[in-house]
Amino acid sequence: MIGAVELGLLYGVMALGVYLTFRVLRFPDLTVDGSFTTGAAVAASMIVAGQSPVLATLAGAGAGLVAGVVTGLLHTKGHIDGLLAGILTMIALWSVNLRIMGGANVPLLREDTLMTPLRDADLLGGTWLGALAFLGGVLVLKLLVDWFLATDLGLAIQATGNNKQMIKSLGVDTDFTTILTLALSNGLVGLCGALVAQYQGFADISMGIGLILVGLASVILGQAVLGQRVIFMASLAVVLGAVLYRIIIYVALQVGLNPNDMKAVTAALVVAALLLPRWGPLKRVPSWRDLRGGRANGRAAAPVAEDAPAPAQKEA
Amino acid sequence: MLTIDGVGKTFFPGSVNERRALTDLDLRLDEGDFVTVIGSNGAGKSTLLNAIAGRIGVDTGRIDIDGTTVNRLPEHRRARYVGRVFQDPMAGTAPDLTIEQNLSLALLRGERRGLGRGVTKKRRERFVEELRSLELGLEDRLKAKVGLLSGGQRQALSLLMAGFTRPRILLLDEHTAALDPQRAALVTSLTGSIVAQGGLTTLMVTHNMQQAIALGNRLIMMHEGRIVFEADDAAKRKLTVEALMAEFGKVKGASFDDRAMLG
Ligand SMILES: Nc1ncnc2c1ncn2[C@@H]1O[C@H](COP(=O)(O)OP(=O)(O)OP(=O)(O)O)[C@@H](O)[C@H]1O
Ligand SMILES: [Mg+2]
């Protein structure tokens, strides 16, 4: 259980990245599956080569960032559909990752990693102190994301996801904001890959497969519980969602499901989280979100607007 | 201020869908001019505004703003000269952002955006002041998401956002057409006051003849990509809806004749 929470908090870093693209930019970015492994591969290879773990971890994040830029360029400058752009980068990264690692995996067994001090002090797995350290780290990142989204540049990024034409007419180069967001998002994902590799003691070519669903599951789960009305809560929710997700997987394994079934469980979880709120009886169960004021286009919106509702869009 | 010189635009050239939207069009706006634009559906009014704002490129001719040729500038780089309000009340604001965040976005029209705080205390004070002038009570709802506002409120906010940084040119495209008469009247009067206060050079498309006559100091009528009638300040003062309708009838007749001759 403690292990699941620790892992969940680490994956919270990736969930923050997925939040940036999926929710803020509204871009379904599949690069994640590849850039996660890239971060892990770069960090593991550098650690094995004798570099400092801090440097290796940062380089892992940097490699993810570059992957995001590639997807961004394919989409904005190459006018390739967003989904396809992400898939292209992801597939290409498979080969790149094998090159970086020089094989299908890189073990970190006797290497000095960021986790070594925690392990030596016996803080991981057995006590909650390790989880507490991870929590501190991921919360710092969460606050950084909150801060960034509230800057002038961050607002422009939010508007790019919200109303692209409008922010263009206010002078923002939306190609730039799109690429930047993809870069930051995949930077976080690469960082997460680097951390997870050090936590589990190896990097592996297939460690990123299906990860985008884990990210989506975290974002959707967390926001179903905590809501997404203000950014502070929304970003907290995705970290919480990442932990929840790991706990659900942990429970699924405890009740005897096969680890190989976990991809199907993840997919089912995302489908359920997407569909359930739209189905009959469940619609009427007020979530915490509704109780706290609702969303812009939710049912709670009507009483707040004092004026006549806007007529439907007419063709210009 | 704004010089449009021989501008032409054809959509889907050489195909069966070929559409000539602008034909060798000339127009000059002096500083402070407020020109209303009328014309039938498909006359090319929106295309003209899109060409000025850079949303579409033109095939021929030149567009100068303030002495700078802007033909080659993409839309986002023309934004520092051009403020816009669209017909669709949803188009001009970001619904999931708050009123103050939207205003902050508009405040930096055409400027570099960095890592400074988006909504500062100082900016907020300015927003309260600006919003108060709309007399809609929005100054008390700075933290409300814009998606919660009605169409009329959103359009008033869009108008403020387009105008309060005093762009060189303000483009309004049937920005009251999607509102009920009462809200339309409100936004129309706000338009008058915002343009007058900022001394904004303005081009306003409307289907409402009364509005076209009441607002502004010049009027043009477009048809099939050309300007077919023009009234300067003096002529416009004497214009009536009936006289305008008569002008409309003339061009409709002409085009009918043209087509008959071609057929
Ligand atoms: N993006 C586009 N792609 C193809 N054709 C277009 C496009 N925009 C406008 N057109 C065509 O150009 C012509 C002029 O259209 P425009 O929208 O400028 O007319 P308008 O005067 O604004 O009409 P309305 O009063 O209906 O808004 C029309 O024939 C239209 O079909
Ligand atoms: Mg139009």
Coordinates of C-alpha atoms and ligand atoms in Angstrom, one line a residue:
Chain A
M1 CA 0.0 0.0 0.0
I2 CA 2.7 2.4 0.9
G3 CA 4.5 1.4 -2.3
A4 CA 1.4 2.2 -4.3
V5 CA 1.1 5.6 -2.8
E6 CA 4.8 6.3 -3.4
L7 CA 4.5 5.2 -7.0
G8 CA 1.3 7.3 -7.3
L9 CA 3.0 10.4 -6.1
L10 CA 5.9 9.9 -8.5
Y11 CA 3.4 9.4 -11.4
G12 CA 1.7 12.6 -10.2
V13 CA 4.5 14.4 -12.0
M14 CA 3.4 12.8 -15.2
A15 CA -0.2 13.5 -14.5
L16 CA 0.6 17.2 -14.1
G17 CA 2.2 17.1 -17.6
V18 CA -0.9 15.4 -19.1
Y19 CA -3.1 17.9 -17.3
L20 CA -1.3 20.7 -19.2
T21 CA -1.9 19.3 -22.6
F22 CA -5.1 17.4 -22.1
R23 CA -7.0 19.9 -20.0
V24 CA -5.3 23.3 -20.4
L25 CA -4.3 23.1 -24.0
R26 CA -7.0 20.6 -25.0
F27 CA -4.6 18.7 -27.0
P28 CA -4.7 14.9 -26.9
D29 CA -1.0 14.3 -26.8
L30 CA 0.2 10.7 -27.3
T31 CA 3.9 11.6 -27.2
V32 CA 3.7 10.7 -23.5
D33 CA 4.2 7.0 -24.1
G34 CA 7.5 7.6 -25.8
S35 CA 8.8 10.6 -23.9
F36 CA 8.3 8.9 -20.5
T37 CA 10.7 6.1 -21.6
T38 CA 13.0 8.7 -23.1
G39 CA 13.3 10.4 -19.8
A40 CA 14.0 7.1 -18.1
A41 CA 16.5 5.9 -20.7
V42 CA 18.5 9.1 -20.7
A43 CA 18.6 9.3 -16.9
A44 CA 19.5 5.6 -16.5
S45 CA 22.1 5.6 -19.2
M46 CA 23.8 8.7 -17.7
I47 CA 23.8 7.3 -14.2
V48 CA 25.3 4.1 -15.5
A49 CA 27.9 6.2 -17.3
G50 CA 28.8 7.7 -13.9
Q51 CA 27.0 11.1 -14.1
S52 CA 25.5 12.6 -11.1
P53 CA 21.9 11.5 -10.5
V54 CA 20.7 15.1 -10.3
L55 CA 22.2 15.9 -13.7
A56 CA 20.9 12.7 -15.2
T57 CA 17.4 13.4 -13.9
L58 CA 17.4 16.9 -15.3
A59 CA 18.7 15.6 -18.6
G60 CA 15.8 13.1 -18.7
A61 CA 13.4 16.0 -18.3
G62 CA 15.2 17.9 -21.0
A63 CA 14.9 14.9 -23.4
G64 CA 11.2 14.8 -22.8
L65 CA 11.0 18.5 -23.5
V66 CA 12.6 18.0 -26.9
A67 CA 10.2 15.3 -27.7
G68 CA 7.3 17.7 -26.9
V69 CA 8.9 20.3 -29.2
V70 CA 9.0 17.8 -32.1
T71 CA 5.3 16.9 -31.7
G72 CA 4.5 20.6 -31.5
L73 CA 6.4 21.4 -34.6
L74 CA 4.8 18.5 -36.5
H75 CA 1.4 19.8 -35.5
T76 CA 1.8 23.6 -35.8
K77 CA 4.3 24.0 -38.6
G78 CA 3.6 20.7 -40.4
H79 CA -0.2 21.0 -40.0
I80 CA -0.4 17.4 -39.0
D81 CA -3.4 16.4 -36.9
G82 CA -2.5 16.5 -33.2
L83 CA -3.2 12.9 -32.5
L84 CA -1.2 11.7 -35.4
A85 CA 1.7 14.1 -34.6
G86 CA 1.9 12.5 -31.1
I87 CA 1.8 9.0 -32.5
L88 CA 4.5 9.8 -35.0
T89 CA 6.8 11.1 -32.3
M90 CA 5.9 8.2 -29.9
I91 CA 6.7 5.5 -32.5
A92 CA 9.9 7.2 -33.6
L93 CA 11.0 7.5 -29.9
W94 CA 10.8 3.7 -29.6
S95 CA 13.9 3.4 -31.8
V96 CA 15.5 6.4 -30.3
N97 CA 15.0 5.0 -26.8
L98 CA 16.6 1.6 -27.8
R99 CA 19.5 3.6 -29.2
I100 CA 19.9 5.6 -26.0
M101 CA 19.8 2.5 -23.8
G102 CA 21.8 0.3 -26.2
G103 CA 19.4 -2.5 -25.5
A104 CA 15.9 -3.2 -24.1
N105 CA 16.7 -2.2 -20.6
V106 CA 19.3 -0.6 -18.3
P107 CA 19.5 -1.9 -14.7
L108 CA 20.5 0.5 -12.0
L109 CA 21.0 -2.0 -9.2
R110 CA 24.2 -0.9 -7.7
E111 CA 24.2 2.6 -9.0
D112 CA 23.9 5.8 -6.9
T113 CA 20.5 7.3 -7.8
L114 CA 18.3 10.0 -6.3
M115 CA 16.6 7.2 -4.4
T116 CA 19.7 5.9 -2.8
P117 CA 19.7 8.2 0.2
L118 CA 16.0 7.4 0.9
R119 CA 16.7 3.7 0.5
D120 CA 19.7 3.8 2.7
A121 CA 17.8 5.5 5.4
D122 CA 15.1 2.8 5.0
L123 CA 12.4 5.4 4.2
L124 CA 11.0 3.7 1.1
G125 CA 8.3 1.1 1.1
G126 CA 8.2 0.5 4.9
T127 CA 7.4 3.9 6.4
W128 CA 5.3 6.9 5.2
L129 CA 8.3 9.2 5.4
G130 CA 9.4 8.4 1.8
A131 CA 5.9 9.1 0.6
L132 CA 6.0 12.3 2.5
A133 CA 9.2 13.3 0.7
F134 CA 7.7 12.5 -2.6
L135 CA 4.6 14.4 -1.7
G136 CA 6.7 17.5 -0.9
G137 CA 8.4 17.2 -4.3
V138 CA 5.3 16.8 -6.4
L139 CA 3.5 19.6 -4.5
V140 CA 6.4 22.0 -5.3
L141 CA 6.0 21.1 -9.0
K142 CA 2.2 21.5 -8.7
L143 CA 2.7 25.0 -7.2
L144 CA 5.1 25.8 -10.0
V145 CA 2.5 24.8 -12.6
D146 CA -0.1 26.9 -10.7
W147 CA 2.2 29.9 -10.7
F148 CA 3.1 29.5 -14.4
L149 CA -0.5 29.3 -15.5
A150 CA -1.3 32.6 -13.7
T151 CA 1.4 34.6 -15.5
D152 CA 0.8 36.6 -18.6
L153 CA 2.3 33.8 -20.7
G154 CA 0.4 31.1 -18.8
L155 CA -2.9 33.0 -19.3
A156 CA -2.1 33.1 -23.0
I157 CA -1.6 29.3 -23.0
Q158 CA -4.9 28.8 -21.2
A159 CA -6.6 31.0 -23.8
T160 CA -5.0 29.0 -26.6
G161 CA -6.8 26.0 -25.3
N162 CA -10.0 27.8 -24.6
N163 CA -10.5 30.2 -27.6
K164 CA -7.7 30.1 -30.1
Q165 CA -9.1 32.6 -32.5
M166 CA -9.7 35.1 -29.8
I167 CA -6.2 34.9 -28.4
K168 CA -4.7 35.1 -31.9
S169 CA -6.7 38.3 -32.5
L170 CA -5.0 39.6 -29.3
G171 CA -1.6 39.1 -30.8
V172 CA -0.5 35.7 -29.4
D173 CA 1.4 33.3 -31.7
T174 CA -0.6 30.2 -30.9
D175 CA 1.9 28.0 -32.7
F176 CA 4.4 29.2 -30.1
T177 CA 2.1 28.6 -27.1
T178 CA 1.2 25.2 -28.4
I179 CA 4.8 24.1 -28.8
L180 CA 5.7 25.5 -25.4
T181 CA 2.9 23.7 -23.6
L182 CA 3.8 20.4 -25.3
A183 CA 7.4 20.9 -24.4
L184 CA 6.7 21.7 -20.7
S185 CA 4.2 18.8 -20.5
N186 CA 6.6 16.3 -22.0
G187 CA 9.4 17.7 -19.9
L188 CA 7.4 16.8 -16.8
V189 CA 6.7 13.4 -18.3
G190 CA 10.4 12.8 -19.0
L191 CA 11.2 13.9 -15.5
C192 CA 8.7 11.4 -14.2
G193 CA 10.2 8.7 -16.3
A194 CA 13.7 9.5 -14.9
L195 CA 12.3 9.3 -11.3
V196 CA 10.4 6.1 -11.9
A197 CA 13.4 4.4 -13.4
Q198 CA 15.5 5.3 -10.3
Y199 CA 12.7 4.2 -8.0
Q200 CA 12.2 0.8 -9.6
G201 CA 15.9 0.3 -10.3
F202 CA 15.8 0.0 -14.1
A203 CA 14.8 1.6 -17.3
D204 CA 12.9 -0.6 -19.8
I205 CA 11.8 0.0 -23.4
S206 CA 8.2 -0.9 -22.7
M207 CA 7.7 1.0 -19.5
G208 CA 5.8 3.8 -21.2
I209 CA 3.3 1.7 -23.1
G210 CA -0.2 2.8 -22.4
L211 CA 1.0 5.5 -20.1
I212 CA -1.2 8.2 -21.7
L213 CA -4.2 6.2 -20.4
V214 CA -2.7 6.2 -16.9
G215 CA -2.3 10.0 -17.2
L216 CA -5.9 10.5 -18.4
A217 CA -7.2 8.2 -15.7
S218 CA -5.4 10.3 -13.1
V219 CA -6.7 13.6 -14.5
I220 CA -10.2 12.4 -14.9
L221 CA -10.4 10.5 -11.6
G222 CA -8.9 13.3 -9.6
Q223 CA -11.0 16.0 -11.1
A224 CA -14.2 13.9 -10.7
V225 CA -13.4 13.9 -7.0
L226 CA -12.0 17.4 -6.4
G227 CA -13.4 19.3 -9.5
Q228 CA -11.5 21.6 -11.8
R229 CA -13.0 24.9 -11.3
V230 CA -9.9 26.7 -10.1
I231 CA -6.4 25.8 -11.2
F232 CA -5.2 25.3 -7.6
M233 CA -7.8 22.5 -7.1
A234 CA -7.5 21.1 -10.7
S235 CA -3.8 20.5 -10.4
L236 CA -4.1 19.2 -6.9
A237 CA -6.8 16.8 -8.2
V238 CA -4.6 15.3 -10.9
V239 CA -1.9 14.5 -8.3
L240 CA -4.5 12.9 -6.1
G241 CA -5.9 11.1 -9.1
A242 CA -2.5 9.6 -9.8
V243 CA -2.4 8.2 -6.3
L244 CA -5.9 7.0 -6.5
Y245 CA -5.2 5.2 -9.7
R246 CA -2.2 3.4 -8.1
I247 CA -4.3 2.4 -5.2
I248 CA -7.1 1.0 -7.5
I249 CA -4.4 -1.0 -9.4
Y250 CA -3.0 -2.2 -6.1
V251 CA -6.4 -3.3 -4.9
A252 CA -7.1 -5.0 -8.3
L253 CA -3.9 -7.0 -7.9
Q254 CA -4.7 -7.8 -4.3
V255 CA -8.0 -9.4 -5.2
G256 CA -6.1 -11.7 -7.6
L257 CA -6.1 -10.0 -11.0
N258 CA -3.1 -10.7 -13.2
P259 CA -0.6 -7.9 -13.7
N260 CA -1.1 -8.5 -17.4
D261 CA -4.7 -7.5 -17.0
M262 CA -3.8 -4.0 -15.7
K263 CA -3.9 -2.3 -19.2
A264 CA -7.5 -3.5 -19.6
V265 CA -8.3 -2.4 -16.1
T266 CA -6.8 1.1 -16.9
A267 CA -8.8 1.4 -20.1
A268 CA -12.0 0.3 -18.4
L269 CA -11.3 2.9 -15.7
V270 CA -11.0 5.7 -18.2
V271 CA -14.1 4.6 -20.1
A272 CA -16.0 4.4 -16.8
A273 CA -14.8 7.8 -15.6
L274 CA -15.8 9.3 -19.0
L275 CA -19.2 7.6 -19.3
L276 CA -20.6 7.3 -15.8
P277 CA -21.1 11.0 -15.2
R278 CA -23.3 11.1 -18.4
W279 CA -25.5 8.2 -17.5
G280 CA -29.0 8.6 -16.1
P281 CA -29.2 8.1 -12.3
L282 CA -25.6 9.0 -11.7
K283 CA -26.2 12.4 -13.3
R284 CA -28.4 13.3 -10.4
V285 CA -25.9 12.4 -7.7
P286 CA -24.3 15.8 -6.9
S287 CA -20.6 15.6 -6.8
W288 CA -18.5 17.8 -4.6
R289 CA -17.9 19.9 -7.7
D290 CA -21.6 20.8 -8.2
L291 CA -22.0 21.6 -4.5
R292 CA -19.2 24.1 -4.8
G293 CA -20.6 26.2 -7.6
G294 CA -20.4 24.1 -10.7
R295 CA -18.6 24.7 -13.9
A296 CA -18.9 27.3 -16.6
N297 CA -21.3 25.2 -18.8
G298 CA -22.8 23.0 -16.0
R299 CA -26.3 23.1 -14.8
A300 CA -25.4 25.3 -12.0
A301 CA -24.5 28.0 -14.5
A302 CA -28.0 29.1 -15.2
P303 CA -29.0 30.8 -11.9
V304 CA -25.7 32.8 -11.9
A305 CA -26.3 34.6 -15.1
E306 CA -28.7 37.4 -14.5
D307 CA -29.2 38.2 -18.1
A308 CA -30.9 36.4 -20.9
P309 CA -28.9 33.5 -22.2
A310 CA -26.9 34.0 -25.4
P311 CA -28.7 32.9 -28.5
A312 CA -27.2 30.1 -30.5
Q313 CA -24.4 30.9 -32.8
K314 CA -25.6 32.1 -36.2
E315 CA -23.6 31.5 -39.3
A316 CA -21.6 34.6 -40.1
Chain B
M1 CA -4.5 55.7 -41.2
L2 CA -6.0 52.7 -43.1
T3 CA -5.4 52.6 -46.9
I4 CA -6.8 49.7 -48.9
D5 CA -5.6 49.8 -52.5
G6 CA -6.9 47.5 -55.2
V7 CA -7.5 44.6 -52.9
G8 CA -8.9 41.5 -54.5
K9 CA -9.7 38.1 -53.1
T10 CA -11.1 35.0 -54.8
F11 CA -11.9 31.8 -52.8
F12 CA -11.2 28.4 -54.4
P13 CA -9.9 30.0 -57.7
G14 CA -10.3 27.9 -60.8
S15 CA -12.7 25.4 -59.2
V16 CA -16.5 25.1 -59.6
N17 CA -16.7 26.7 -56.2
E18 CA -14.8 29.8 -57.2
R19 CA -16.1 32.8 -55.3
R20 CA -15.0 36.3 -55.9
A21 CA -15.3 38.0 -52.5
L22 CA -13.4 41.2 -53.1
T23 CA -12.9 42.9 -56.4
D24 CA -10.3 45.6 -56.8
L25 CA -11.4 47.4 -53.7
D26 CA -10.2 50.8 -52.7
L27 CA -10.9 52.4 -49.3
R28 CA -9.2 55.1 -47.2
L29 CA -9.9 55.8 -43.6
D30 CA -8.5 58.9 -41.9
E31 CA -7.7 59.1 -38.2
G32 CA -10.9 59.1 -36.2
D33 CA -13.1 58.0 -39.1
F34 CA -16.1 55.8 -38.1
V35 CA -17.3 54.1 -41.2
T36 CA -20.4 51.9 -41.2
V37 CA -20.6 49.2 -43.9
I38 CA -23.8 47.7 -45.2
G39 CA -24.5 45.3 -48.1
S40 CA -26.4 42.1 -48.9
N41 CA -25.4 38.6 -47.8
G42 CA -22.2 37.5 -49.5
A43 CA -21.3 41.1 -50.5
G44 CA -17.8 40.6 -49.0
K45 CA -18.1 42.7 -45.9
S46 CA -16.7 40.0 -43.5
T47 CA -14.0 39.2 -46.1
L48 CA -12.9 42.8 -46.1
L49 CA -12.6 42.8 -42.3
N50 CA -10.8 39.5 -42.3
A51 CA -8.4 40.8 -44.9
I52 CA -7.6 43.9 -42.8
A53 CA -7.1 41.8 -39.6
G54 CA -5.0 39.2 -41.5
R55 CA -7.2 36.2 -40.9
I56 CA -7.2 35.7 -44.6
G57 CA -4.6 36.7 -47.2
V58 CA -5.5 38.8 -50.2
D59 CA -4.6 37.9 -53.8
T60 CA -4.0 41.4 -55.1
G61 CA -3.6 44.9 -53.8
R62 CA -2.1 46.5 -50.7
I63 CA -3.3 47.1 -47.1
D64 CA -1.5 49.8 -45.2
I65 CA -2.1 50.6 -41.6
D66 CA -0.5 53.8 -40.3
G67 CA 1.9 53.8 -43.2
T68 CA 3.0 50.2 -42.7
T69 CA 2.1 47.7 -45.4
V70 CA 0.7 44.8 -43.4
N71 CA -0.1 42.3 -46.3
R72 CA 2.6 39.9 -45.2
L73 CA 2.1 40.1 -41.5
P74 CA 0.2 37.1 -39.9
E75 CA -2.9 37.8 -37.9
H76 CA -1.2 37.7 -34.5
R77 CA 1.3 40.3 -35.6
R78 CA -1.4 42.7 -36.8
A79 CA -3.1 42.5 -33.5
R80 CA -1.3 45.5 -32.1
Y81 CA -3.0 47.7 -34.7
V82 CA -6.3 46.0 -34.9
G83 CA -9.1 45.3 -32.3
R84 CA -12.0 43.2 -33.3
V85 CA -15.5 42.2 -32.2
F86 CA -17.3 39.4 -33.9
Q87 CA -20.9 38.6 -34.5
D88 CA -20.8 35.5 -32.3
P89 CA -20.8 36.7 -28.7
M90 CA -18.7 33.5 -27.8
A91 CA -15.9 34.4 -30.2
G92 CA -14.4 37.4 -28.5
T93 CA -13.7 36.0 -25.0
A94 CA -12.3 32.9 -23.3
P95 CA -15.3 31.3 -21.5
D96 CA -13.3 29.3 -18.9
L97 CA -11.2 32.3 -17.8
T98 CA -12.5 34.9 -15.5
I99 CA -13.5 38.5 -16.4
E100 CA -10.3 39.9 -15.0
Q101 CA -8.1 37.2 -16.8
N102 CA -9.8 38.0 -20.1
L103 CA -9.2 41.7 -19.6
S104 CA -5.5 41.0 -18.7
L105 CA -5.2 39.1 -22.0
A106 CA -6.6 42.0 -23.9
L107 CA -4.5 44.6 -22.0
L108 CA -1.4 43.1 -23.5
R109 CA -2.7 43.2 -27.0
G110 CA 0.2 42.8 -29.4
E111 CA 2.8 42.9 -26.6
R112 CA 5.3 40.3 -25.4
R113 CA 3.9 38.1 -22.6
G114 CA 6.3 37.1 -20.0
L115 CA 6.3 35.5 -16.5
G116 CA 4.9 38.6 -14.7
R117 CA 1.7 38.0 -12.8
G118 CA -1.3 38.1 -15.1
V119 CA -3.8 39.9 -12.8
T120 CA -2.1 42.4 -10.6
K121 CA -3.7 44.7 -8.1
K122 CA -2.9 47.7 -10.2
R123 CA -4.5 46.1 -13.3
R124 CA -7.5 45.1 -11.3
E125 CA -8.1 48.7 -10.3
R126 CA -8.0 49.7 -13.9
F127 CA -10.4 46.9 -14.9
V128 CA -12.9 48.0 -12.2
E129 CA -12.8 51.5 -13.6
E130 CA -13.3 50.3 -17.2
L131 CA -16.0 47.9 -16.4
R132 CA -17.9 50.5 -14.4
S133 CA -18.3 52.5 -17.6
L134 CA -20.3 49.6 -19.1
E135 CA -22.9 50.0 -16.3
L136 CA -23.6 46.3 -16.2
G137 CA -22.3 45.6 -12.7
L138 CA -19.5 43.5 -14.1
E139 CA -17.0 45.3 -11.9
D140 CA -18.4 43.3 -9.0
R141 CA -17.8 40.0 -10.7
L142 CA -14.2 40.2 -11.7
K143 CA -13.6 36.6 -10.7
A144 CA -16.7 35.2 -12.5
K145 CA -15.9 33.0 -15.5
V146 CA -16.9 34.7 -18.7
G147 CA -18.9 31.6 -19.8
L148 CA -21.4 32.5 -17.1
L149 CA -22.3 35.8 -18.7
S150 CA -25.1 36.4 -21.1
G151 CA -24.6 37.1 -24.7
G152 CA -25.1 40.8 -24.3
Q153 CA -22.7 41.0 -21.3
R154 CA -20.1 39.0 -23.2
Q155 CA -20.4 41.2 -26.2
A156 CA -20.1 44.3 -24.1
L157 CA -17.0 42.8 -22.5
S158 CA -15.6 41.9 -26.0
L159 CA -16.2 45.5 -27.1
L160 CA -14.3 46.8 -24.0
M161 CA -11.5 44.3 -24.6
A162 CA -11.2 45.3 -28.3
G163 CA -11.2 49.0 -27.6
F164 CA -9.6 49.9 -24.2
T165 CA -6.1 49.6 -25.4
R166 CA -6.8 52.0 -28.2
P167 CA -5.9 50.0 -31.3
R168 CA -5.3 52.0 -34.4
I169 CA -8.3 50.4 -36.0
L170 CA -11.4 48.8 -34.5
L171 CA -13.3 46.3 -36.7
L172 CA -16.9 45.4 -35.7
D173 CA -18.6 42.7 -37.7
E174 CA -22.4 42.6 -37.0
H175 CA -21.5 42.6 -33.4
T176 CA -25.1 43.3 -32.3
A177 CA -26.8 40.9 -34.8
A178 CA -27.0 37.9 -32.4
L179 CA -28.5 39.9 -29.6
D180 CA -32.1 40.6 -28.7
P181 CA -33.2 44.1 -29.6
Q182 CA -32.8 45.5 -26.0
R183 CA -29.2 44.1 -25.7
A184 CA -28.4 45.2 -29.2
A185 CA -29.4 48.7 -28.3
L186 CA -27.2 48.6 -25.3
V187 CA -24.2 47.4 -27.2
T188 CA -24.9 49.9 -29.9
S189 CA -24.8 52.8 -27.5
L190 CA -21.7 51.3 -25.8
T191 CA -20.1 51.2 -29.2
G192 CA -20.8 54.9 -29.8
S193 CA -19.3 55.8 -26.4
I194 CA -16.2 53.6 -26.6
V195 CA -15.4 54.8 -30.1
A196 CA -15.9 58.4 -29.1
Q197 CA -13.9 58.1 -25.9
G198 CA -10.9 56.5 -27.5
G199 CA -11.2 58.5 -30.8
L200 CA -11.0 55.1 -32.5
T201 CA -10.8 54.7 -36.2
T202 CA -13.6 52.2 -36.8
L203 CA -15.1 50.0 -39.5
M204 CA -18.5 48.6 -38.5
V205 CA -20.5 46.1 -40.5
T206 CA -24.2 46.0 -39.8
H207 CA -27.4 44.8 -41.4
N208 CA -29.4 47.4 -39.5
M209 CA -29.8 50.5 -41.7
Q210 CA -31.0 52.6 -38.8
Q211 CA -27.8 51.7 -36.9
A212 CA -25.7 52.3 -40.0
I213 CA -27.1 55.8 -40.3
A214 CA -27.1 56.6 -36.6
L215 CA -23.5 55.7 -35.9
G216 CA -20.3 57.0 -37.5
N217 CA -19.4 59.8 -39.9
R218 CA -19.2 57.8 -43.1
L219 CA -21.2 55.0 -44.7
I220 CA -20.3 52.6 -47.5
M221 CA -22.5 50.0 -49.3
M222 CA -20.9 46.9 -50.7
H223 CA -22.2 44.5 -53.4
E224 CA -20.4 41.6 -55.0
G225 CA -17.0 42.5 -53.6
R226 CA -17.1 46.2 -54.5
I227 CA -18.1 49.5 -52.9
V228 CA -21.2 50.6 -54.8
F229 CA -22.3 53.5 -52.8
E230 CA -20.5 55.9 -50.5
A231 CA -21.8 58.7 -48.2
D232 CA -19.4 61.2 -46.6
D233 CA -20.1 63.1 -43.4
A234 CA -22.4 65.7 -45.0
A235 CA -24.3 63.2 -47.2
K236 CA -24.7 60.8 -44.3
R237 CA -26.3 63.4 -42.1
K238 CA -29.1 63.7 -44.7
L239 CA -29.5 60.0 -45.3
T240 CA -32.7 58.2 -44.5
V241 CA -33.5 54.5 -44.4
E242 CA -35.8 55.1 -47.4
A243 CA -33.0 56.6 -49.4
L244 CA -30.7 53.7 -48.5
M245 CA -33.3 51.2 -49.5
A246 CA -33.6 52.9 -52.8
E247 CA -29.8 52.7 -53.3
F248 CA -30.1 49.0 -52.4
G249 CA -32.8 48.5 -55.0
K250 CA -30.5 50.1 -57.7
V251 CA -27.6 47.7 -57.2
K252 CA -29.9 44.7 -56.9
G253 CA -31.4 45.8 -60.2
A254 CA -28.0 46.3 -61.8
S255 CA -26.8 42.9 -60.8
F256 CA -30.0 41.3 -62.0
D257 CA -29.5 43.1 -65.4
D258 CA -25.8 41.9 -65.5
R259 CA -26.9 38.4 -64.9
A260 CA -29.6 38.6 -67.5
M261 CA -27.1 39.9 -70.0
L262 CA -24.6 37.1 -69.3
G263 CA -27.4 34.5 -69.5
Ligands
LIG1 N1 -13.4 31.3 -45.7 C1 -14.1 31.3 -46.9 N2 -14.0 30.3 -47.7 C2 -14.7 30.3 -48.9 N3 -15.5 31.2 -49.3 C3 -15.7 32.2 -48.5 C4 -15.0 32.3 -47.2 N4 -15.4 33.5 -46.6 C5 -16.3 34.1 -47.5 N5 -16.5 33.3 -48.6 C6 -17.3 33.7 -49.7 O1 -17.0 35.0 -50.1 C7 -18.2 35.7 -50.4 C8 -18.3 36.9 -49.4 O2 -18.5 36.5 -48.1 P1 -18.6 37.4 -46.8 O3 -18.6 36.5 -45.7 O4 -17.5 38.4 -46.9 O5 -19.9 38.2 -47.0 P2 -20.7 39.2 -46.1 O6 -20.8 40.4 -46.8 O7 -20.0 39.3 -44.8 O8 -22.1 38.5 -45.9 P3 -23.0 38.4 -44.7 O9 -23.8 39.6 -44.6 O10 -23.9 37.2 -45.0 O11 -22.2 38.2 -43.4 C9 -19.3 34.8 -50.2 O12 -19.7 34.3 -51.5 C10 -18.8 33.7 -49.3 O13 -19.4 32.5 -49.7
MG2 MG -20.4 38.7 -42.8

